[in-house]
PDB file of C-alpha atoms and ligand atoms in Angstrom:
ATOM      1  CA  MET A   1     -51.631  -1.511  16.861  1.00 96.00           C
ATOM      2  CA  GLU A   2     -51.129  -4.518  19.069  1.00 98.00           C
ATOM      3  CA  PRO A   3     -52.919  -5.856  22.174  1.00 98.00           C
ATOM      4  CA  ALA A   4     -50.105  -4.590  24.416  1.00 98.00           C
ATOM      5  CA  ASP A   5     -51.025  -0.999  23.493  1.00 98.00           C
ATOM      6  CA  PHE A   6     -54.205  -1.228  25.553  1.00 98.00           C
ATOM      7  CA  ILE A   7     -54.940  -1.050  29.279  1.00 98.00           C
ATOM      8  CA  LEU A   8     -58.291  -2.286  30.588  1.00 98.00           C
ATOM      9  CA  PRO A   9     -59.931  -0.482  33.548  1.00 98.00           C
ATOM     10  CA  LEU A  10     -61.400  -2.814  36.198  1.00 98.00           C
ATOM     11  CA  PHE A  11     -63.803  -1.904  39.012  1.00 98.00           C
ATOM     12  CA  ILE A  12     -63.243  -3.942  42.163  1.00 98.00           C
ATOM     13  CA  VAL A  13     -66.018  -4.442  44.725  1.00 98.00           C
ATOM     14  CA  PRO A  14     -66.141  -6.224  48.094  1.00 98.00           C
ATOM     15  CA  GLY A  15     -67.555  -9.738  48.302  1.00 98.00           C
ATOM     16  CA  GLU A  16     -67.036 -12.986  46.448  1.00 98.00           C
ATOM     17  CA  GLY A  17     -68.179 -14.396  43.134  1.00 98.00           C
ATOM     18  CA  ILE A  18     -69.515 -11.024  42.046  1.00 98.00           C
ATOM     19  CA  ARG A  19     -69.829  -9.932  38.403  1.00 98.00           C
ATOM     20  CA  LYS A  20     -72.327  -7.107  38.538  1.00 97.00           C
ATOM     21  CA  PRO A  21     -73.082  -5.600  35.111  1.00 97.00           C
ATOM     22  CA  ILE A  22     -72.551  -1.833  34.742  1.00 97.00           C
ATOM     23  CA  SER A  23     -75.744  -1.012  32.844  1.00 96.00           C
ATOM     24  CA  SER A  24     -74.403   1.991  30.928  1.00 97.00           C
ATOM     25  CA  MET A  25     -71.226   0.203  29.817  1.00 98.00           C
ATOM     26  CA  PRO A  26     -72.146  -3.255  28.517  1.00 97.00           C
ATOM     27  CA  PRO A  27     -70.584  -5.804  28.965  1.00 98.00           C
ATOM     28  CA  GLN A  28     -68.342  -4.254  31.666  1.00 98.00           C
ATOM     29  CA  CYS A  29     -68.928  -5.506  35.222  1.00 98.00           C
ATOM     30  CA  GLN A  30     -67.976  -4.618  38.740  1.00 98.00           C
ATOM     31  CA  LEU A  31     -65.836  -7.533  39.944  1.00 98.00           C
ATOM     32  CA  SER A  32     -65.072  -8.994  43.331  1.00 98.00           C
ATOM     33  CA  VAL A  33     -61.392  -9.783  43.922  1.00 98.00           C
ATOM     34  CA  ASP A  34     -61.731 -13.478  42.958  1.00 98.00           C
ATOM     35  CA  ALA A  35     -63.617 -12.588  39.752  1.00 98.00           C
ATOM     36  CA  ALA A  36     -60.980  -9.956  38.949  1.00 98.00           C
ATOM     37  CA  VAL A  37     -58.268 -12.609  39.194  1.00 98.00           C
ATOM     38  CA  GLU A  38     -60.167 -14.755  36.666  1.00 98.00           C
ATOM     39  CA  GLU A  39     -60.600 -11.738  34.429  1.00 98.00           C
ATOM     40  CA  CYS A  40     -56.881 -10.965  34.648  1.00 98.00           C
ATOM     41  CA  ARG A  41     -56.008 -14.460  33.502  1.00 98.00           C
ATOM     42  CA  GLU A  42     -57.977 -13.848  30.317  1.00 98.00           C
ATOM     43  CA  ILE A  43     -56.468 -10.367  29.937  1.00 98.00           C
ATOM     44  CA  LYS A  44     -52.983 -11.843  30.204  1.00 98.00           C
ATOM     45  CA  ASP A  45     -53.804 -14.583  27.689  1.00 98.00           C
ATOM     46  CA  LEU A  46     -55.030 -11.969  25.214  1.00 98.00           C
ATOM     47  CA  GLY A  47     -51.701 -10.139  25.441  1.00 98.00           C
ATOM     48  CA  ILE A  48     -53.287  -6.915  26.708  1.00 98.00           C
ATOM     49  CA  GLY A  49     -50.780  -4.434  28.161  1.00 98.00           C
ATOM     50  CA  GLY A  50     -52.224  -4.440  31.666  1.00 98.00           C
ATOM     51  CA  VAL A  51     -55.060  -3.280  33.880  1.00 98.00           C
ATOM     52  CA  ILE A  52     -55.867  -0.131  35.807  1.00 98.00           C
ATOM     53  CA  LEU A  53     -57.710  -0.782  39.050  1.00 98.00           C
ATOM     54  CA  PHE A  54     -60.475   1.291  40.630  1.00 98.00           C
ATOM     55  CA  GLY A  55     -61.859   0.311  44.015  1.00 97.00           C
ATOM     56  CA  LEU A  56     -65.290   0.576  45.599  1.00 96.00           C
ATOM     57  CA  PRO A  57     -64.888   0.272  49.380  1.00 96.00           C
ATOM     58  CA  GLU A  58     -67.208  -1.451  51.896  1.00 94.00           C
ATOM     59  CA  SER A  59     -68.081   1.947  53.309  1.00 94.00           C
ATOM     60  CA  LYS A  60     -67.337   5.576  52.555  1.00 95.00           C
ATOM     61  CA  ASP A  61     -66.518   8.339  55.044  1.00 95.00           C
ATOM     62  CA  ASP A  62     -65.465  11.997  55.161  1.00 94.00           C
ATOM     63  CA  GLU A  63     -61.810  11.032  55.505  1.00 95.00           C
ATOM     64  CA  ALA A  64     -61.669   8.632  52.506  1.00 96.00           C
ATOM     65  CA  SER A  65     -60.084   6.102  54.851  1.00 96.00           C
ATOM     66  CA  GLY A  66     -60.610   3.249  52.370  1.00 96.00           C
ATOM     67  CA  ALA A  67     -58.390   5.045  49.862  1.00 96.00           C
ATOM     68  CA  TYR A  68     -55.176   4.573  51.819  1.00 96.00           C
ATOM     69  CA  ALA A  69     -55.772   1.568  54.095  1.00 96.00           C
ATOM     70  CA  ASP A  70     -53.141  -1.149  53.665  1.00 97.00           C
ATOM     71  CA  ASP A  71     -55.960  -3.719  53.614  1.00 97.00           C
ATOM     72  CA  GLY A  72     -58.188  -1.584  51.360  1.00 97.00           C
ATOM     73  CA  ILE A  73     -60.034  -3.047  48.396  1.00 98.00           C
ATOM     74  CA  VAL A  74     -57.354  -2.119  45.834  1.00 98.00           C
ATOM     75  CA  PRO A  75     -54.357  -3.456  47.818  1.00 98.00           C
ATOM     76  CA  ARG A  76     -56.318  -6.706  48.374  1.00 98.00           C
ATOM     77  CA  ALA A  77     -56.988  -7.011  44.659  1.00 98.00           C
ATOM     78  CA  ILE A  78     -53.346  -6.283  43.768  1.00 98.00           C
ATOM     79  CA  ARG A  79     -52.063  -8.985  46.116  1.00 98.00           C
ATOM     80  CA  ALA A  80     -54.521 -11.559  44.777  1.00 98.00           C
ATOM     81  CA  ILE A  81     -53.757 -10.777  41.121  1.00 98.00           C
ATOM     82  CA  LYS A  82     -49.981 -10.705  41.651  1.00 98.00           C
ATOM     83  CA  ARG A  83     -50.146 -14.063  43.452  1.00 98.00           C
ATOM     84  CA  GLU A  84     -51.799 -15.748  40.438  1.00 98.00           C
ATOM     85  CA  ILE A  85     -50.585 -13.706  37.448  1.00 98.00           C
ATOM     86  CA  PRO A  86     -47.333 -12.094  38.616  1.00 98.00           C
ATOM     87  CA  ASP A  87     -46.279 -10.675  35.271  1.00 97.00           C
ATOM     88  CA  LEU A  88     -49.510  -8.829  34.442  1.00 98.00           C
ATOM     89  CA  LEU A  89     -48.872  -5.081  34.634  1.00 98.00           C
ATOM     90  CA  ILE A  90     -51.011  -3.423  37.322  1.00 98.00           C
ATOM     91  CA  ILE A  91     -51.603   0.318  37.306  1.00 98.00           C
ATOM     92  CA  THR A  92     -53.734   1.801  40.086  1.00 98.00           C
ATOM     93  CA  ASP A  93     -55.874   4.893  39.925  1.00 97.00           C
ATOM     94  CA  VAL A  94     -54.983   7.066  42.911  1.00 97.00           C
ATOM     95  CA  CYS A  95     -57.976   9.187  43.877  1.00 94.00           C
ATOM     96  CA  ASN A  96     -60.442   9.660  46.712  1.00 94.00           C
ATOM     97  CA  CYS A  97     -63.828  10.178  45.053  1.00 93.00           C
ATOM     98  CA  GLU A  98     -64.819   6.499  45.324  1.00 95.00           C
ATOM     99  CA  TYR A  99     -64.032   6.605  49.049  1.00 96.00           C
ATOM    100  CA  THR A 100     -65.507   9.875  50.287  1.00 95.00           C
ATOM    101  CA  SER A 101     -69.115  10.047  51.481  1.00 95.00           C
ATOM    102  CA  HIS A 102     -69.484  13.317  49.546  1.00 93.00           C
ATOM    103  CA  GLY A 103     -67.972  11.945  46.313  1.00 92.00           C
ATOM    104  CA  HIS A 104     -65.371  14.674  45.879  1.00 93.00           C
ATOM    105  CA  CYS A 105     -61.755  13.859  45.074  1.00 92.00           C
ATOM    106  CA  GLY A 106     -60.382  15.550  48.183  1.00 93.00           C
ATOM    107  CA  LYS A 107     -60.867  16.624  51.766  1.00 93.00           C
ATOM    108  CA  ILE A 108     -63.645  19.167  52.288  1.00 94.00           C
ATOM    109  CA  VAL A 109     -62.680  22.148  54.416  1.00 92.00           C
ATOM    110  CA  ASN A 110     -65.183  25.008  54.786  1.00 90.00           C
ATOM    111  CA  GLY A 111     -67.379  23.599  52.015  1.00 89.00           C
ATOM    112  CA  ASP A 112     -64.611  23.286  49.447  1.00 89.00           C
ATOM    113  CA  VAL A 113     -61.998  20.745  48.409  1.00 92.00           C
ATOM    114  CA  ASP A 114     -58.771  21.606  50.251  1.00 93.00           C
ATOM    115  CA  ASN A 115     -55.841  20.975  47.943  1.00 93.00           C
ATOM    116  CA  ASP A 116     -53.023  20.658  50.440  1.00 93.00           C
ATOM    117  CA  ALA A 117     -54.895  18.571  53.002  1.00 92.00           C
ATOM    118  CA  THR A 118     -55.712  16.104  50.215  1.00 95.00           C
ATOM    119  CA  LEU A 119     -52.062  15.551  49.286  1.00 96.00           C
ATOM    120  CA  GLU A 120     -51.519  13.475  52.426  1.00 96.00           C
ATOM    121  CA  TRP A 121     -54.333  11.081  51.469  1.00 96.00           C
ATOM    122  CA  LEU A 122     -52.942  10.728  47.952  1.00 97.00           C
ATOM    123  CA  ALA A 123     -49.371  10.043  49.079  1.00 97.00           C
ATOM    124  CA  ALA A 124     -50.612   7.461  51.579  1.00 97.00           C
ATOM    125  CA  GLY A 125     -52.936   5.882  49.001  1.00 98.00           C
ATOM    126  CA  ALA A 126     -50.184   5.534  46.411  1.00 98.00           C
ATOM    127  CA  LEU A 127     -47.851   4.003  48.990  1.00 98.00           C
ATOM    128  CA  SER A 128     -50.493   1.457  50.053  1.00 98.00           C
ATOM    129  CA  HIS A 129     -50.859   0.362  46.414  1.00 98.00           C
ATOM    130  CA  VAL A 130     -47.129   0.088  45.777  1.00 98.00           C
ATOM    131  CA  LYS A 131     -46.551  -1.856  48.997  1.00 98.00           C
ATOM    132  CA  ALA A 132     -49.179  -4.337  47.784  1.00 98.00           C
ATOM    133  CA  GLY A 133     -47.327  -4.740  44.478  1.00 98.00           C
ATOM    134  CA  ALA A 134     -48.681  -2.147  42.050  1.00 98.00           C
ATOM    135  CA  ASP A 135     -46.288  -1.550  39.142  1.00 98.00           C
ATOM    136  CA  ILE A 136     -47.372   2.016  38.340  1.00 98.00           C
ATOM    137  CA  VAL A 137     -49.499   4.548  40.234  1.00 98.00           C
ATOM    138  CA  ALA A 138     -51.728   6.978  38.378  1.00 98.00           C
ATOM    139  CA  PRO A 139     -53.032   9.980  40.336  1.00 97.00           C
ATOM    140  CA  SER A 140     -56.291  11.231  38.794  1.00 94.00           C
ATOM    141  CA  ASP A 141     -57.440  13.699  41.456  1.00 90.00           C
ATOM    142  CA  MET A 142     -55.939  16.853  39.847  1.00 89.00           C
ATOM    143  CA  MET A 143     -54.767  18.467  43.100  1.00 90.00           C
ATOM    144  CA  ASP A 144     -51.764  20.773  42.615  1.00 91.00           C
ATOM    145  CA  GLY A 145     -48.500  19.256  43.818  1.00 95.00           C
ATOM    146  CA  ARG A 146     -49.727  15.674  44.011  1.00 96.00           C
ATOM    147  CA  VAL A 147     -47.079  14.172  41.765  1.00 97.00           C
ATOM    148  CA  GLY A 148     -44.321  15.687  43.904  1.00 98.00           C
ATOM    149  CA  ALA A 149     -46.005  14.562  47.122  1.00 98.00           C
ATOM    150  CA  ILE A 150     -46.417  10.987  45.862  1.00 98.00           C
ATOM    151  CA  ARG A 151     -42.867  10.836  44.441  1.00 98.00           C
ATOM    152  CA  LYS A 152     -41.452  11.994  47.775  1.00 98.00           C
ATOM    153  CA  ARG A 153     -43.466   9.437  49.784  1.00 98.00           C
ATOM    154  CA  LEU A 154     -42.522   6.545  47.485  1.00 98.00           C
ATOM    155  CA  ASP A 155     -38.838   7.516  47.514  1.00 98.00           C
ATOM    156  CA  GLU A 156     -38.772   7.823  51.306  1.00 98.00           C
ATOM    157  CA  ASN A 157     -40.070   4.279  51.513  1.00 98.00           C
ATOM    158  CA  GLY A 158     -37.564   2.828  49.089  1.00 98.00           C
ATOM    159  CA  TYR A 159     -39.797   2.684  46.014  1.00 98.00           C
ATOM    160  CA  THR A 160     -37.590   4.943  43.917  1.00 98.00           C
ATOM    161  CA  ASN A 161     -38.152   2.902  40.748  1.00 97.00           C
ATOM    162  CA  THR A 162     -41.950   2.832  40.745  1.00 98.00           C
ATOM    163  CA  PRO A 163     -43.177   5.063  37.899  1.00 98.00           C
ATOM    164  CA  ILE A 164     -45.921   7.656  38.199  1.00 98.00           C
ATOM    165  CA  LEU A 165     -48.398   7.995  35.340  1.00 98.00           C
ATOM    166  CA  ALA A 166     -49.935  11.418  35.860  1.00 97.00           C
ATOM    167  CA  TYR A 167     -53.437  12.192  34.650  1.00 96.00           C
ATOM    168  CA  SER A 168     -52.004  15.598  33.698  1.00 94.00           C
ATOM    169  CA  ALA A 169     -54.414  16.930  31.124  1.00 94.00           C
ATOM    170  CA  LYS A 170     -57.696  15.867  32.684  1.00 93.00           C
ATOM    171  CA  PHE A 171     -60.728  17.918  31.797  1.00 95.00           C
ATOM    172  CA  ALA A 172     -63.954  18.576  33.691  1.00 94.00           C
ATOM    173  CA  SER A 173     -65.826  16.424  31.183  1.00 94.00           C
ATOM    174  CA  VAL A 174     -69.405  15.288  30.748  1.00 95.00           C
ATOM    175  CA  PHE A 175     -67.998  12.071  29.298  1.00 97.00           C
ATOM    176  CA  TYR A 176     -67.201  10.662  32.752  1.00 95.00           C
ATOM    177  CA  GLY A 177     -70.936  10.169  33.384  1.00 95.00           C
ATOM    178  CA  PRO A 178     -71.140   6.374  33.048  1.00 96.00           C
ATOM    179  CA  PHE A 179     -67.945   5.930  35.112  1.00 95.00           C
ATOM    180  CA  ARG A 180     -69.643   7.544  38.058  1.00 89.00           C
ATOM    181  CA  GLU A 181     -72.189   4.719  37.990  1.00 87.00           C
ATOM    182  CA  ALA A 182     -69.389   2.157  37.609  1.00 92.00           C
ATOM    183  CA  ALA A 183     -67.333   3.591  40.476  1.00 90.00           C
ATOM    184  CA  ASP A 184     -70.208   5.033  42.501  1.00 88.00           C
ATOM    185  CA  SER A 185     -68.316   8.315  42.697  1.00 87.00           C
ATOM    186  CA  ALA A 186     -70.706  11.097  41.677  1.00 87.00           C
ATOM    187  CA  PRO A 187     -70.166  14.260  43.754  1.00 88.00           C
ATOM    188  CA  GLN A 188     -73.072  14.758  46.164  1.00 87.00           C
ATOM    189  CA  PHE A 189     -72.860  18.550  45.802  1.00 88.00           C
ATOM    190  CA  GLY A 190     -71.263  20.912  43.297  1.00 88.00           C
ATOM    191  CA  ASP A 191     -68.984  19.608  40.549  1.00 87.00           C
ATOM    192  CA  ARG A 192     -65.292  19.048  39.877  1.00 85.00           C
ATOM    193  CA  ARG A 193     -64.650  22.277  37.980  1.00 85.00           C
ATOM    194  CA  SER A 194     -62.513  23.768  40.734  1.00 83.00           C
ATOM    195  CA  TYR A 195     -59.872  21.055  40.285  1.00 84.00           C
ATOM    196  CA  GLN A 196     -60.386  19.617  36.795  1.00 88.00           C
ATOM    197  CA  MET A 197     -59.575  21.657  33.687  1.00 91.00           C
ATOM    198  CA  ASP A 198     -61.790  23.836  31.515  1.00 94.00           C
ATOM    199  CA  PRO A 199     -62.360  22.079  28.142  1.00 95.00           C
ATOM    200  CA  ALA A 200     -61.777  25.381  26.344  1.00 94.00           C
ATOM    201  CA  ASN A 201     -58.282  25.795  27.731  1.00 93.00           C
ATOM    202  CA  GLY A 202     -55.681  23.922  25.705  1.00 94.00           C
ATOM    203  CA  ARG A 203     -52.707  25.961  26.856  1.00 95.00           C
ATOM    204  CA  GLU A 204     -53.342  25.112  30.470  1.00 95.00           C
ATOM    205  CA  ALA A 205     -53.143  21.442  29.520  1.00 96.00           C
ATOM    206  CA  MET A 206     -49.568  21.849  28.256  1.00 97.00           C
ATOM    207  CA  LYS A 207     -48.701  23.800  31.389  1.00 96.00           C
ATOM    208  CA  GLU A 208     -50.111  21.049  33.633  1.00 96.00           C
ATOM    209  CA  ILE A 209     -48.114  18.397  31.790  1.00 97.00           C
ATOM    210  CA  GLU A 210     -44.949  20.468  32.173  1.00 97.00           C
ATOM    211  CA  LEU A 211     -45.533  20.918  35.908  1.00 97.00           C
ATOM    212  CA  ASP A 212     -46.231  17.202  36.437  1.00 97.00           C
ATOM    213  CA  LEU A 213     -43.016  16.293  34.609  1.00 98.00           C
ATOM    214  CA  GLU A 214     -41.068  18.773  36.742  1.00 98.00           C
ATOM    215  CA  GLU A 215     -42.509  17.161  39.853  1.00 98.00           C
ATOM    216  CA  GLY A 216     -41.320  13.748  38.706  1.00 97.00           C
ATOM    217  CA  ALA A 217     -44.035  12.194  36.544  1.00 98.00           C
ATOM    218  CA  ASP A 218     -42.630   9.436  34.323  1.00 98.00           C
ATOM    219  CA  MET A 219     -45.510   9.345  31.855  1.00 98.00           C
ATOM    220  CA  ILE A 220     -48.536  11.499  31.286  1.00 98.00           C
ATOM    221  CA  MET A 221     -52.143  11.158  30.197  1.00 98.00           C
ATOM    222  CA  VAL A 222     -54.656  13.148  28.204  1.00 98.00           C
ATOM    223  CA  LYS A 223     -58.272  12.462  29.175  1.00 97.00           C
ATOM    224  CA  PRO A 224     -60.843  12.157  27.598  1.00 98.00           C
ATOM    225  CA  ALA A 225     -59.287  11.062  24.306  1.00 98.00           C
ATOM    226  CA  LEU A 226     -61.385  11.589  21.165  1.00 98.00           C
ATOM    227  CA  PRO A 227     -62.585  15.153  21.937  1.00 98.00           C
ATOM    228  CA  TYR A 228     -58.982  16.123  22.827  1.00 98.00           C
ATOM    229  CA  LEU A 229     -56.954  14.609  19.959  1.00 98.00           C
ATOM    230  CA  ASP A 230     -55.385  18.023  19.312  1.00 98.00           C
ATOM    231  CA  LEU A 231     -53.888  18.002  22.798  1.00 98.00           C
ATOM    232  CA  ILE A 232     -52.558  14.452  22.453  1.00 98.00           C
ATOM    233  CA  ARG A 233     -50.770  15.625  19.314  1.00 98.00           C
ATOM    234  CA  GLN A 234     -49.451  18.826  20.945  1.00 98.00           C
ATOM    235  CA  ALA A 235     -48.171  16.820  23.894  1.00 98.00           C
ATOM    236  CA  ARG A 236     -46.543  14.276  21.557  1.00 98.00           C
ATOM    237  CA  ASP A 237     -44.742  17.070  19.722  1.00 98.00           C
ATOM    238  CA  ARG A 238     -43.549  18.819  22.884  1.00 98.00           C
ATOM    239  CA  PHE A 239     -42.726  16.160  25.447  1.00 98.00           C
ATOM    240  CA  ASP A 240     -40.368  13.246  25.062  1.00 97.00           C
ATOM    241  CA  VAL A 241     -42.060  10.876  27.523  1.00 98.00           C
ATOM    242  CA  PRO A 242     -44.588   8.065  27.102  1.00 98.00           C
ATOM    243  CA  ILE A 243     -48.024   9.559  26.470  1.00 98.00           C
ATOM    244  CA  SER A 244     -51.268   7.793  27.199  1.00 98.00           C
ATOM    245  CA  ALA A 245     -54.852   8.678  26.449  1.00 98.00           C
ATOM    246  CA  TYR A 246     -57.972   7.524  28.271  1.00 98.00           C
ATOM    247  CA  GLN A 247     -60.924   6.672  26.039  1.00 98.00           C
ATOM    248  CA  VAL A 248     -63.347   7.319  28.888  1.00 98.00           C
ATOM    249  CA  SER A 249     -66.638   5.757  29.864  1.00 98.00           C
ATOM    250  CA  GLY A 250     -68.846   8.197  27.937  1.00 98.00           C
ATOM    251  CA  GLU A 251     -66.848   7.747  24.747  1.00 98.00           C
ATOM    252  CA  TYR A 252     -67.335   4.000  25.099  1.00 98.00           C
ATOM    253  CA  SER A 253     -71.016   4.194  26.067  1.00 98.00           C
ATOM    254  CA  MET A 254     -71.886   6.401  23.094  1.00 98.00           C
ATOM    255  CA  ILE A 255     -70.510   3.812  20.691  1.00 98.00           C
ATOM    256  CA  MET A 256     -72.152   0.908  22.516  1.00 98.00           C
ATOM    257  CA  ALA A 257     -75.540   2.644  22.728  1.00 98.00           C
ATOM    258  CA  ALA A 258     -75.526   3.550  19.057  1.00 98.00           C
ATOM    259  CA  ALA A 259     -74.426   0.025  18.143  1.00 98.00           C
ATOM    260  CA  GLN A 260     -77.173  -1.551  20.246  1.00 97.00           C
ATOM    261  CA  ASN A 261     -79.691   0.570  18.371  1.00 98.00           C
ATOM    262  CA  GLY A 262     -78.279  -0.595  15.061  1.00 98.00           C
ATOM    263  CA  TRP A 263     -77.191   2.953  14.246  1.00 98.00           C
ATOM    264  CA  ILE A 264     -73.477   2.337  14.007  1.00 98.00           C
ATOM    265  CA  ASP A 265     -71.148  -0.589  13.375  1.00 98.00           C
ATOM    266  CA  GLU A 266     -69.613  -1.337  16.775  1.00 98.00           C
ATOM    267  CA  GLU A 267     -66.448  -3.007  15.528  1.00 98.00           C
ATOM    268  CA  ARG A 268     -65.635  -0.379  12.962  1.00 98.00           C
ATOM    269  CA  ALA A 269     -66.328   2.427  15.432  1.00 98.00           C
ATOM    270  CA  MET A 270     -64.009   0.758  17.932  1.00 98.00           C
ATOM    271  CA  ILE A 271     -61.209   0.376  15.405  1.00 98.00           C
ATOM    272  CA  GLU A 272     -61.583   3.877  13.963  1.00 98.00           C
ATOM    273  CA  SER A 273     -61.669   5.621  17.335  1.00 98.00           C
ATOM    274  CA  LEU A 274     -58.646   3.732  18.684  1.00 98.00           C
ATOM    275  CA  THR A 275     -56.733   4.225  15.434  1.00 98.00           C
ATOM    276  CA  SER A 276     -57.382   7.967  15.649  1.00 98.00           C
ATOM    277  CA  ILE A 277     -56.118   8.148  19.210  1.00 98.00           C
ATOM    278  CA  ARG A 278     -52.942   6.303  18.214  1.00 98.00           C
ATOM    279  CA  ARG A 279     -52.533   8.492  15.134  1.00 98.00           C
ATOM    280  CA  ALA A 280     -52.785  11.599  17.303  1.00 98.00           C
ATOM    281  CA  GLY A 281     -49.737  10.321  19.183  1.00 98.00           C
ATOM    282  CA  ALA A 282     -50.768   8.201  22.161  1.00 98.00           C
ATOM    283  CA  ASP A 283     -48.281   5.427  22.949  1.00 98.00           C
ATOM    284  CA  PHE A 284     -50.861   3.493  24.903  1.00 98.00           C
ATOM    285  CA  ILE A 285     -54.604   3.768  25.478  1.00 98.00           C
ATOM    286  CA  LEU A 286     -56.774   3.071  28.487  1.00 98.00           C
ATOM    287  CA  THR A 287     -59.963   1.691  26.981  1.00 98.00           C
ATOM    288  CA  TYR A 288     -62.985  -0.451  27.797  1.00 98.00           C
ATOM    289  CA  PHE A 289     -62.528  -1.946  24.317  1.00 98.00           C
ATOM    290  CA  ALA A 290     -59.217  -3.599  25.286  1.00 98.00           C
ATOM    291  CA  LYS A 291     -60.574  -7.162  25.144  1.00 98.00           C
ATOM    292  CA  PRO A 292     -62.490  -7.064  21.838  1.00 98.00           C
ATOM    293  CA  MET A 293     -59.674  -5.070  20.241  1.00 98.00           C
ATOM    294  CA  ALA A 294     -57.060  -7.555  21.431  1.00 98.00           C
ATOM    295  CA  ARG A 295     -59.178 -10.448  20.131  1.00 98.00           C
ATOM    296  CA  LEU A 296     -59.447  -8.755  16.771  1.00 98.00           C
ATOM    297  CA  LEU A 297     -55.719  -8.094  16.563  1.00 97.00           C
ATOM    298  CA  GLY A 298     -55.144 -11.740  17.486  1.00 88.00           C
TER     299      GLY A 298
HETATM  300  C1  PBG B   1     -61.469   9.556  39.402  1.00 75.32           C
HETATM  301  C2  PBG B   1     -61.599   9.216  37.972  1.00 75.32           C
HETATM  302  C3  PBG B   1     -62.638   9.475  37.072  1.00 75.32           C
HETATM  303  C4  PBG B   1     -62.309   8.801  35.886  1.00 75.32           C
HETATM  304  C5  PBG B   1     -61.077   8.198  36.091  1.00 75.32           C
HETATM  305  N1  PBG B   1     -60.645   8.473  37.372  1.00 75.32           N
HETATM  306  C6  PBG B   1     -63.904  10.195  37.263  1.00 75.32           C
HETATM  307  C7  PBG B   1     -63.914  11.641  37.503  1.00 75.32           C
HETATM  308  O1  PBG B   1     -62.892  12.314  37.552  1.00 75.32           O
HETATM  309  O2  PBG B   1     -65.022  12.162  37.702  1.00 75.32           O
HETATM  310  C8  PBG B   1     -63.165   8.738  34.647  1.00 75.32           C
HETATM  311  C9  PBG B   1     -62.945   7.535  33.773  1.00 75.32           C
HETATM  312  C10 PBG B   1     -64.046   7.240  32.819  1.00 75.32           C
HETATM  313  O3  PBG B   1     -64.991   8.031  32.628  1.00 75.32           O
HETATM  314  O4  PBG B   1     -63.987   6.158  32.200  1.00 75.32           O
HETATM  315  N2  PBG B   1     -61.319  10.880  39.734  1.00 75.32           N
END
């Protein structure tokens, strides 16, 4: 393993000089754009592979307008980071749940998330990130057809070389709990089971990866990581593209909580979990442990 194998998720908030601790994920913080730039300097110095940005907008609405505004929180952060640290790889999470007043990943029509109406938001959101300088866009919403819709929009605007990292095998998981505090994105009614996958269904995961690749995904992701090592391995054996895994918030928080109680050795748990995810076949890992792991690897 080397530091470049890891991608650190960052949560960007409006304002200045803000480093607001995320209580369930110590020592992760929500960062204002200026603080994120400082953070990225350190990330670059540590040799970490890059960052994935999540945005919390000034205000939320039914139309998720903050998710695809050219001056939205994520495009502002991208421009500021690229100005100061141009060669740090920036991936952006493309989704709507942080931007909708109801917390769902898509447009609500007749009380339910409407797949096709949401595709327009996603294509526009991805384009706004790429125009600001994002290197890779990563749709995490799980609407059907989103990779194709984003690919088409980027190509039409001349961004034919910008890769798409598809959250292809993304399960309706309890392990996203702490993230929803970090990103303020908990659904206000219902859950995400109509668009995220059933944890019992491994075959569907391979099918989703296949479909995303057909639609033009350049790399794929399995998420969460540790409870789904079998699927990382199956994907590695079947698909000849870069494969990532997301060690999600709950996986991180469990280790940190146990460590803070003196019940587990934090460093060894970090190393063992990340080693297992690599062993299963992930080429790179999105993890909140990116900084301590990079420090350890020197
Ligand atoms: C947005 C999104 C989520 C995560 C990444 N992108 C939350 C969700 O789907 O509910 C979870 C990441 C984590 O738990 O660390 N849709």
